[in-house]
Every structure is written in C-alpha cells, then in structure tokens.
Amino acid sequence: EAGVVQSPRYKIIEKKQPVAFWCNPISGHNTLYWYRQNLGQGPELLIRYENEEAVDDSQLPKDRFSAERLKGVDSTLKIQPAELGDSAVYLCASSSRDGSSYNEQFFGPGTRLTVL
Amino acid sequence: AQKVTQAQTEISVVEKEDVTLDCVYETRDTTYYLFWYKQPPSGELVFLIRRNSFDEQNEISGRYSWNFQKSTSSFNFTITASQVVDSAVYFCALSDAYNFNKFYFGSGTKLNVKP
C-alpha cells in the first residue's frame, strides 16, 4: 500500500513569492491534515479535511494561506505571499475512520520550505 | 486546554543502553488518546503506539515498552537495549476527547544512540 505522497520535498523561494504544496493521501482515507513543523518543535495543525470539507481551519493564517481538497482526494496548500517566518516543514497526513487504525494518522515525508 | 510536555530536548546514549523518554500531558477530558511517533532523519513521522485513557495497562512491543499512569498524567516510552537505528526524534501526542482526529504534539525528544 502506498503511503502519503507529498511534493515537492524541498522548496526555496524569496519572500513575497507564492508557493504551493501538493499531497496525495493513502487511498480510501477520507480525513486529510496539513501540519506545519517549525525547527525543534512538534507539528501544529493548520487545517483538517473530512472528504472535501474543511472541518477545522482555526489555525490557518487565512490572510496568506489557502487550501483546497477537490473531489475529496488530493489536496493543495498555498502561501501567497510567503514571509520569512513561513520557513518550516509542511507535513500532510491522512487517516481512516474504519478498522483498527481508526484515528491513527499516517504522515508523508513533508515539504521543507525555505524563504529567503 | 490540552498540552503535551516533553521536557527532555535531547538524550544521548551508547548502544545497548536502556533509555526512557518522558511525556506529561494536560487535559480536562476523561476520554482521550495518547500516541507516540518516531521521526527519523528522513522526516516522515512513523506511528508507534496509541493508548486510550481507559486502558492503563503497560504495553511491550519487542524492545519498546510504554508506561501509562493517569495518576501522574504521564505516558513514558522506554527503549531497551538501544540501537543506532533508534536515533530519531520522538513525539508524544494527545488527541481531543470530542474530536479524536485533533492531535496536540509535544516538542519532541531527540535521541542519539552512539555505537
């Protein structure tokens, strides 16, 4: 079974530029999460989707961040414009409501963003 | 409010030593889940264990064991006979009672196992 796929793995941009991250969750997982992980810290939830609906986006900085999950599968997280403080690893995770792995989150390798 | 504290920022041990990673949590809920994840240098968080608040039995899986004590709000993780491959950052996490999909992560403990 393929895991959570994210691209790109690394991105370097200058401040004020836009950037987008893509995530493909595990097949059949209806819940998708975007986390931001700052250096030396644990992941912090940005947004959670149940199918195509964003059910928790309370931590998403909506002035510059946006996300979408069309058709309830792949998701894109966008930052426009990027600021220096956005440098972090952006992690995508997915989970299923079914079976013994209920609420166990499976993580992708992340996208390391550097804003210069 | 939910909070997870991992006071040990970094631990270094020599291979074959036992090591315990501490996790203390705060919650007002009576129903919740606790997790441990491993993050190797590749970056991907790997699930290790999930424990619900009604099950205080300790668990052992190979060289890994977990000690859950509600009285002290702790969920500690012990690696017996550590190996170099155990080197990683380990995160403890707590899930919300009303929304088991909402995780609160600690700041992680970096474990260095030296040969």
PDB file of C-alpha atoms in Angstrom:
ATOM      1  CA  GLU A   1       0.000   0.000   0.000  1.00  0.00           C
ATOM      2  CA  ALA A   2       1.444   3.368  -0.994  1.00  0.00           C
ATOM      3  CA  GLY A   3       1.921   5.897   1.753  1.00  0.00           C
ATOM      4  CA  VAL A   4       1.114   9.588   1.811  1.00  0.00           C
ATOM      5  CA  VAL A   5       2.854  11.323  -1.075  1.00  0.00           C
ATOM      6  CA  GLN A   6       3.973  14.921  -0.955  1.00  0.00           C
ATOM      7  CA  SER A   7       5.709  17.147  -3.450  1.00  0.00           C
ATOM      8  CA  PRO A   8       7.986  18.905  -3.729  1.00  0.00           C
ATOM      9  CA  ARG A   9      10.292  17.640  -0.991  1.00  0.00           C
ATOM     10  CA  TYR A  10      12.204  20.894  -0.870  1.00  0.00           C
ATOM     11  CA  LYS A  11      11.384  24.425  -1.949  1.00  0.00           C
ATOM     12  CA  ILE A  12      13.440  27.584  -1.730  1.00  0.00           C
ATOM     13  CA  ILE A  13      11.778  30.882  -2.594  1.00  0.00           C
ATOM     14  CA  GLU A  14      12.262  34.556  -1.956  1.00  0.00           C
ATOM     15  CA  LYS A  15       9.913  36.378   0.356  1.00  0.00           C
ATOM     16  CA  LYS A  16       6.732  37.720  -1.193  1.00  0.00           C
ATOM     17  CA  GLN A  17       6.706  34.902  -3.747  1.00  0.00           C
ATOM     18  CA  PRO A  18       3.845  32.392  -3.867  1.00  0.00           C
ATOM     19  CA  VAL A  19       4.354  28.688  -3.194  1.00  0.00           C
ATOM     20  CA  ALA A  20       2.177  25.596  -3.331  1.00  0.00           C
ATOM     21  CA  PHE A  21       2.464  22.139  -1.812  1.00  0.00           C
ATOM     22  CA  TRP A  22       0.677  19.047  -3.001  1.00  0.00           C
ATOM     23  CA  CYS A  23      -0.463  15.975  -1.088  1.00  0.00           C
ATOM     24  CA  ASN A  24      -1.904  12.651  -2.161  1.00  0.00           C
ATOM     25  CA  PRO A  25      -3.276  10.727   0.839  1.00  0.00           C
ATOM     26  CA  ILE A  26      -3.498   6.990   1.287  1.00  0.00           C
ATOM     27  CA  SER A  27      -6.219   5.536  -0.892  1.00  0.00           C
ATOM     28  CA  GLY A  28      -9.531   5.395   0.937  1.00  0.00           C
ATOM     29  CA  HIS A  29      -8.553   7.784   3.710  1.00  0.00           C
ATOM     30  CA  ASN A  30     -11.256  10.400   3.988  1.00  0.00           C
ATOM     31  CA  THR A  31      -9.524  12.608   6.549  1.00  0.00           C
ATOM     32  CA  LEU A  32      -6.584  14.757   5.458  1.00  0.00           C
ATOM     33  CA  TYR A  33      -4.436  17.065   7.571  1.00  0.00           C
ATOM     34  CA  TRP A  34      -1.905  19.774   6.893  1.00  0.00           C
ATOM     35  CA  TYR A  35       0.608  20.491   9.639  1.00  0.00           C
ATOM     36  CA  ARG A  36       3.426  22.966   9.974  1.00  0.00           C
ATOM     37  CA  GLN A  37       6.527  21.892  11.866  1.00  0.00           C
ATOM     38  CA  ASN A  38       8.977  24.576  12.915  1.00  0.00           C
ATOM     39  CA  LEU A  39      12.549  23.629  13.676  1.00  0.00           C
ATOM     40  CA  GLY A  40      12.817  21.850  17.023  1.00  0.00           C
ATOM     41  CA  GLN A  41       9.056  21.754  17.520  1.00  0.00           C
ATOM     42  CA  GLY A  42       6.242  19.286  17.130  1.00  0.00           C
ATOM     43  CA  PRO A  43       3.766  19.511  14.259  1.00  0.00           C
ATOM     44  CA  GLU A  44       0.954  22.036  14.573  1.00  0.00           C
ATOM     45  CA  LEU A  45      -2.311  21.512  12.756  1.00  0.00           C
ATOM     46  CA  LEU A  46      -3.141  24.054  10.068  1.00  0.00           C
ATOM     47  CA  ILE A  47      -6.258  22.516   8.560  1.00  0.00           C
ATOM     48  CA  ARG A  48      -8.203  19.258   8.597  1.00  0.00           C
ATOM     49  CA  TYR A  49     -10.488  17.954   5.882  1.00  0.00           C
ATOM     50  CA  GLU A  50     -13.235  15.387   6.102  1.00  0.00           C
ATOM     51  CA  ASN A  51     -13.633  14.399   2.467  1.00  0.00           C
ATOM     52  CA  GLU A  52     -13.742  17.739   0.636  1.00  0.00           C
ATOM     53  CA  GLU A  53     -14.957  19.780   3.604  1.00  0.00           C
ATOM     54  CA  ALA A  54     -12.561  21.784   5.773  1.00  0.00           C
ATOM     55  CA  VAL A  55     -13.818  20.990   9.283  1.00  0.00           C
ATOM     56  CA  ASP A  56     -11.039  22.635  11.286  1.00  0.00           C
ATOM     57  CA  ASP A  57      -9.083  25.564   9.869  1.00  0.00           C
ATOM     58  CA  SER A  58      -8.849  27.588  13.047  1.00  0.00           C
ATOM     59  CA  GLN A  59      -5.032  27.639  12.953  1.00  0.00           C
ATOM     60  CA  LEU A  60      -4.715  28.515   9.276  1.00  0.00           C
ATOM     61  CA  PRO A  61      -3.479  32.098   8.716  1.00  0.00           C
ATOM     62  CA  LYS A  62      -6.186  32.955   6.250  1.00  0.00           C
ATOM     63  CA  ASP A  63      -4.668  36.220   5.103  1.00  0.00           C
ATOM     64  CA  ARG A  64      -1.948  34.414   3.209  1.00  0.00           C
ATOM     65  CA  PHE A  65      -2.656  30.684   3.422  1.00  0.00           C
ATOM     66  CA  SER A  66      -5.273  28.777   1.478  1.00  0.00           C
ATOM     67  CA  ALA A  67      -6.014  25.122   0.931  1.00  0.00           C
ATOM     68  CA  GLU A  68      -8.286  23.016  -1.154  1.00  0.00           C
ATOM     69  CA  ARG A  69      -9.191  19.374  -1.480  1.00  0.00           C
ATOM     70  CA  LEU A  70     -11.083  18.942  -4.677  1.00  0.00           C
ATOM     71  CA  LYS A  71     -13.041  15.710  -5.040  1.00  0.00           C
ATOM     72  CA  GLY A  72     -12.012  14.701  -1.549  1.00  0.00           C
ATOM     73  CA  VAL A  73      -8.709  13.138  -2.562  1.00  0.00           C
ATOM     74  CA  ASP A  74      -5.603  15.233  -3.353  1.00  0.00           C
ATOM     75  CA  SER A  75      -5.011  18.486  -1.570  1.00  0.00           C
ATOM     76  CA  THR A  76      -3.026  21.654  -2.220  1.00  0.00           C
ATOM     77  CA  LEU A  77      -1.764  24.117   0.369  1.00  0.00           C
ATOM     78  CA  LYS A  78      -0.790  27.560  -0.889  1.00  0.00           C
ATOM     79  CA  ILE A  79       1.019  30.511   0.641  1.00  0.00           C
ATOM     80  CA  GLN A  80       0.802  33.888  -1.043  1.00  0.00           C
ATOM     81  CA  PRO A  81       2.835  35.905  -0.386  1.00  0.00           C
ATOM     82  CA  ALA A  82       5.413  33.955   1.611  1.00  0.00           C
ATOM     83  CA  GLU A  83       7.163  35.571   4.566  1.00  0.00           C
ATOM     84  CA  LEU A  84      10.460  34.719   6.229  1.00  0.00           C
ATOM     85  CA  GLY A  85       8.619  33.218   9.189  1.00  0.00           C
ATOM     86  CA  ASP A  86       6.929  30.665   6.936  1.00  0.00           C
ATOM     87  CA  SER A  87      10.147  28.676   6.673  1.00  0.00           C
ATOM     88  CA  ALA A  88       9.251  25.270   8.107  1.00  0.00           C
ATOM     89  CA  VAL A  89       8.413  21.714   7.145  1.00  0.00           C
ATOM     90  CA  TYR A  90       4.865  21.279   5.916  1.00  0.00           C
ATOM     91  CA  LEU A  91       3.511  17.826   6.641  1.00  0.00           C
ATOM     92  CA  CYS A  92       0.482  16.146   5.193  1.00  0.00           C
ATOM     93  CA  ALA A  93      -1.239  13.252   6.949  1.00  0.00           C
ATOM     94  CA  SER A  94      -4.305  11.129   6.370  1.00  0.00           C
ATOM     95  CA  SER A  95      -6.449   8.803   8.418  1.00  0.00           C
ATOM     96  CA  SER A  96      -9.401   6.496   8.084  1.00  0.00           C
ATOM     97  CA  ARG A  97     -12.499   6.125  10.212  1.00  0.00           C
ATOM     98  CA  ASP A  98     -12.561   2.413   9.602  1.00  0.00           C
ATOM     99  CA  GLY A  99     -10.904  -0.565  11.159  1.00  0.00           C
ATOM    100  CA  SER A 100      -8.345  -0.951  13.874  1.00  0.00           C
ATOM    101  CA  SER A 101      -6.306   2.028  12.677  1.00  0.00           C
ATOM    102  CA  TYR A 102      -9.154   4.436  13.441  1.00  0.00           C
ATOM    103  CA  ASN A 103      -7.704   7.925  14.091  1.00  0.00           C
ATOM    104  CA  GLU A 104      -4.141   6.750  13.514  1.00  0.00           C
ATOM    105  CA  GLN A 105      -2.586   9.400  11.330  1.00  0.00           C
ATOM    106  CA  PHE A 106      -0.210   8.402   8.552  1.00  0.00           C
ATOM    107  CA  PHE A 107       2.283  11.087   7.619  1.00  0.00           C
ATOM    108  CA  GLY A 108       4.027  11.971   4.415  1.00  0.00           C
ATOM    109  CA  PRO A 109       7.731  12.931   4.232  1.00  0.00           C
ATOM    110  CA  GLY A 110       6.930  16.646   4.264  1.00  0.00           C
ATOM    111  CA  THR A 111       7.985  19.644   2.195  1.00  0.00           C
ATOM    112  CA  ARG A 112      10.839  21.699   3.614  1.00  0.00           C
ATOM    113  CA  LEU A 113      10.232  25.350   2.743  1.00  0.00           C
ATOM    114  CA  THR A 114      12.972  27.940   2.975  1.00  0.00           C
ATOM    115  CA  VAL A 115      12.020  31.566   2.477  1.00  0.00           C
ATOM    116  CA  LEU A 116      14.954  33.887   1.767  1.00  0.00           C
TER     117      LEU A 116
ATOM    118  CA  ALA B   1      -6.619  23.215  27.361  1.00  0.00           C
ATOM    119  CA  GLN B   2      -4.747  20.221  26.020  1.00  0.00           C
ATOM    120  CA  LYS B   3      -0.992  20.280  26.329  1.00  0.00           C
ATOM    121  CA  VAL B   4       1.854  17.810  25.983  1.00  0.00           C
ATOM    122  CA  THR B   5       5.247  18.386  27.567  1.00  0.00           C
ATOM    123  CA  GLN B   6       8.406  16.534  26.641  1.00  0.00           C
ATOM    124  CA  ALA B   7      10.961  18.076  28.952  1.00  0.00           C
ATOM    125  CA  GLN B   8      13.934  16.179  27.522  1.00  0.00           C
ATOM    126  CA  THR B   9      15.094  18.080  24.465  1.00  0.00           C
ATOM    127  CA  GLU B  10      17.912  15.716  23.584  1.00  0.00           C
ATOM    128  CA  ILE B  11      19.274  12.477  25.019  1.00  0.00           C
ATOM    129  CA  SER B  12      22.483  10.674  24.079  1.00  0.00           C
ATOM    130  CA  VAL B  13      23.154   7.063  24.981  1.00  0.00           C
ATOM    131  CA  VAL B  14      25.578   4.375  23.964  1.00  0.00           C
ATOM    132  CA  GLU B  15      24.265   1.403  22.054  1.00  0.00           C
ATOM    133  CA  LYS B  16      22.710  -1.324  24.231  1.00  0.00           C
ATOM    134  CA  GLU B  17      21.817   1.090  26.985  1.00  0.00           C
ATOM    135  CA  ASP B  18      18.190   1.413  28.051  1.00  0.00           C
ATOM    136  CA  VAL B  19      16.599   4.826  27.679  1.00  0.00           C
ATOM    137  CA  THR B  20      13.291   6.320  28.808  1.00  0.00           C
ATOM    138  CA  LEU B  21      11.602   9.229  27.090  1.00  0.00           C
ATOM    139  CA  ASP B  22       9.228  11.201  29.266  1.00  0.00           C
ATOM    140  CA  CYS B  23       5.829  12.561  28.302  1.00  0.00           C
ATOM    141  CA  VAL B  24       3.499  14.532  30.558  1.00  0.00           C
ATOM    142  CA  TYR B  25       0.110  15.672  29.342  1.00  0.00           C
ATOM    143  CA  GLU B  26      -2.635  18.012  30.483  1.00  0.00           C
ATOM    144  CA  THR B  27      -6.307  17.624  29.718  1.00  0.00           C
ATOM    145  CA  ARG B  28      -9.616  18.139  31.460  1.00  0.00           C
ATOM    146  CA  ASP B  29     -11.225  15.398  29.448  1.00  0.00           C
ATOM    147  CA  THR B  30     -11.819  11.931  30.828  1.00  0.00           C
ATOM    148  CA  THR B  31     -11.741  10.362  27.387  1.00  0.00           C
ATOM    149  CA  TYR B  32      -8.692  10.859  25.212  1.00  0.00           C
ATOM    150  CA  TYR B  33      -5.955   9.063  23.288  1.00  0.00           C
ATOM    151  CA  LEU B  34      -2.193   9.216  23.659  1.00  0.00           C
ATOM    152  CA  PHE B  35       0.296   8.462  20.923  1.00  0.00           C
ATOM    153  CA  TRP B  36       3.992   8.095  20.296  1.00  0.00           C
ATOM    154  CA  TYR B  37       5.507   8.824  16.887  1.00  0.00           C
ATOM    155  CA  LYS B  38       9.083   8.434  15.656  1.00  0.00           C
ATOM    156  CA  GLN B  39      10.584  10.914  13.189  1.00  0.00           C
ATOM    157  CA  PRO B  40      13.825   9.645  11.617  1.00  0.00           C
ATOM    158  CA  PRO B  41      16.102  11.978   9.647  1.00  0.00           C
ATOM    159  CA  SER B  42      14.036  11.276   6.513  1.00  0.00           C
ATOM    160  CA  GLY B  43      11.299  13.394   8.079  1.00  0.00           C
ATOM    161  CA  GLU B  44       8.305  11.094   7.952  1.00  0.00           C
ATOM    162  CA  LEU B  45       6.539  10.547  11.271  1.00  0.00           C
ATOM    163  CA  VAL B  46       6.068   6.862  11.993  1.00  0.00           C
ATOM    164  CA  PHE B  47       3.285   5.684  14.284  1.00  0.00           C
ATOM    165  CA  LEU B  48       4.454   3.619  17.261  1.00  0.00           C
ATOM    166  CA  ILE B  49       1.527   3.264  19.635  1.00  0.00           C
ATOM    167  CA  ARG B  50      -1.946   4.502  20.535  1.00  0.00           C
ATOM    168  CA  ARG B  51      -3.404   4.198  24.021  1.00  0.00           C
ATOM    169  CA  ASN B  52      -6.871   5.238  25.159  1.00  0.00           C
ATOM    170  CA  SER B  53      -7.487   6.837  28.535  1.00  0.00           C
ATOM    171  CA  PHE B  54      -9.357   3.818  29.903  1.00  0.00           C
ATOM    172  CA  ASP B  55      -6.538   1.379  29.350  1.00  0.00           C
ATOM    173  CA  GLU B  56      -3.700   1.819  31.822  1.00  0.00           C
ATOM    174  CA  GLN B  57      -2.050  -1.476  31.094  1.00  0.00           C
ATOM    175  CA  ASN B  58       1.571  -1.174  30.190  1.00  0.00           C
ATOM    176  CA  GLU B  59       2.466  -2.400  26.746  1.00  0.00           C
ATOM    177  CA  ILE B  60       5.547  -4.087  25.406  1.00  0.00           C
ATOM    178  CA  SER B  61       6.447  -4.497  21.765  1.00  0.00           C
ATOM    179  CA  GLY B  62       9.850  -6.028  21.244  1.00  0.00           C
ATOM    180  CA  ARG B  63      12.413  -3.609  22.663  1.00  0.00           C
ATOM    181  CA  TYR B  64       9.787  -0.910  23.135  1.00  0.00           C
ATOM    182  CA  SER B  65       7.588  -0.511  26.198  1.00  0.00           C
ATOM    183  CA  TRP B  66       5.178   2.152  27.361  1.00  0.00           C
ATOM    184  CA  ASN B  67       4.138   3.093  30.896  1.00  0.00           C
ATOM    185  CA  PHE B  68       0.821   4.948  31.140  1.00  0.00           C
ATOM    186  CA  GLN B  69      -0.020   6.422  34.549  1.00  0.00           C
ATOM    187  CA  LYS B  70      -3.139   8.565  34.808  1.00  0.00           C
ATOM    188  CA  SER B  71      -2.310   9.498  38.394  1.00  0.00           C
ATOM    189  CA  THR B  72       0.726  11.438  37.206  1.00  0.00           C
ATOM    190  CA  SER B  73      -0.596  12.229  33.682  1.00  0.00           C
ATOM    191  CA  SER B  74       2.403  10.547  32.153  1.00  0.00           C
ATOM    192  CA  PHE B  75       2.925   8.260  29.200  1.00  0.00           C
ATOM    193  CA  ASN B  76       6.591   7.328  29.167  1.00  0.00           C
ATOM    194  CA  PHE B  77       8.384   5.354  26.485  1.00  0.00           C
ATOM    195  CA  THR B  78      11.313   3.030  27.161  1.00  0.00           C
ATOM    196  CA  ILE B  79      13.669   1.529  24.619  1.00  0.00           C
ATOM    197  CA  THR B  80      15.570  -1.466  25.931  1.00  0.00           C
ATOM    198  CA  ALA B  81      18.991  -2.299  24.537  1.00  0.00           C
ATOM    199  CA  SER B  82      19.013   0.727  22.258  1.00  0.00           C
ATOM    200  CA  GLN B  83      20.410   0.512  18.743  1.00  0.00           C
ATOM    201  CA  VAL B  84      21.867   3.097  16.387  1.00  0.00           C
ATOM    202  CA  VAL B  85      18.736   2.774  14.224  1.00  0.00           C
ATOM    203  CA  ASP B  86      16.698   4.099  17.139  1.00  0.00           C
ATOM    204  CA  SER B  87      18.279   7.512  16.632  1.00  0.00           C
ATOM    205  CA  ALA B  88      15.429   9.863  15.776  1.00  0.00           C
ATOM    206  CA  VAL B  89      13.146  12.496  17.219  1.00  0.00           C
ATOM    207  CA  TYR B  90      10.281  11.020  19.216  1.00  0.00           C
ATOM    208  CA  PHE B  91       6.991  12.827  19.677  1.00  0.00           C
ATOM    209  CA  CYS B  92       4.248  12.236  22.172  1.00  0.00           C
ATOM    210  CA  ALA B  93       0.757  13.397  21.194  1.00  0.00           C
ATOM    211  CA  LEU B  94      -2.665  13.765  22.787  1.00  0.00           C
ATOM    212  CA  SER B  95      -5.974  13.674  20.936  1.00  0.00           C
ATOM    213  CA  ASP B  96      -9.021  15.737  21.769  1.00  0.00           C
ATOM    214  CA  ALA B  97     -11.886  13.979  23.525  1.00  0.00           C
ATOM    215  CA  TYR B  98     -14.577  15.416  21.275  1.00  0.00           C
ATOM    216  CA  ASN B  99     -12.531  15.097  18.164  1.00  0.00           C
ATOM    217  CA  PHE B 100     -10.180  12.189  18.212  1.00  0.00           C
ATOM    218  CA  ASN B 101      -8.607  13.400  14.998  1.00  0.00           C
ATOM    219  CA  LYS B 102      -7.237  16.587  16.538  1.00  0.00           C
ATOM    220  CA  PHE B 103      -3.712  15.950  17.800  1.00  0.00           C
ATOM    221  CA  TYR B 104      -1.636  18.034  20.191  1.00  0.00           C
ATOM    222  CA  PHE B 105       2.048  17.220  19.838  1.00  0.00           C
ATOM    223  CA  GLY B 106       4.850  17.735  22.310  1.00  0.00           C
ATOM    224  CA  SER B 107       8.042  19.431  21.193  1.00  0.00           C
ATOM    225  CA  GLY B 108       9.832  16.120  20.783  1.00  0.00           C
ATOM    226  CA  THR B 109      12.897  14.440  22.237  1.00  0.00           C
ATOM    227  CA  LYS B 110      15.897  13.864  20.020  1.00  0.00           C
ATOM    228  CA  LEU B 111      17.525  10.540  20.793  1.00  0.00           C
ATOM    229  CA  ASN B 112      21.128   9.954  19.745  1.00  0.00           C
ATOM    230  CA  VAL B 113      22.327   6.377  20.038  1.00  0.00           C
ATOM    231  CA  LYS B 114      26.071   6.117  19.589  1.00  0.00           C
ATOM    232  CA  PRO B 115      27.838   2.913  18.575  1.00  0.00           C
TER     233      PRO B 115
END
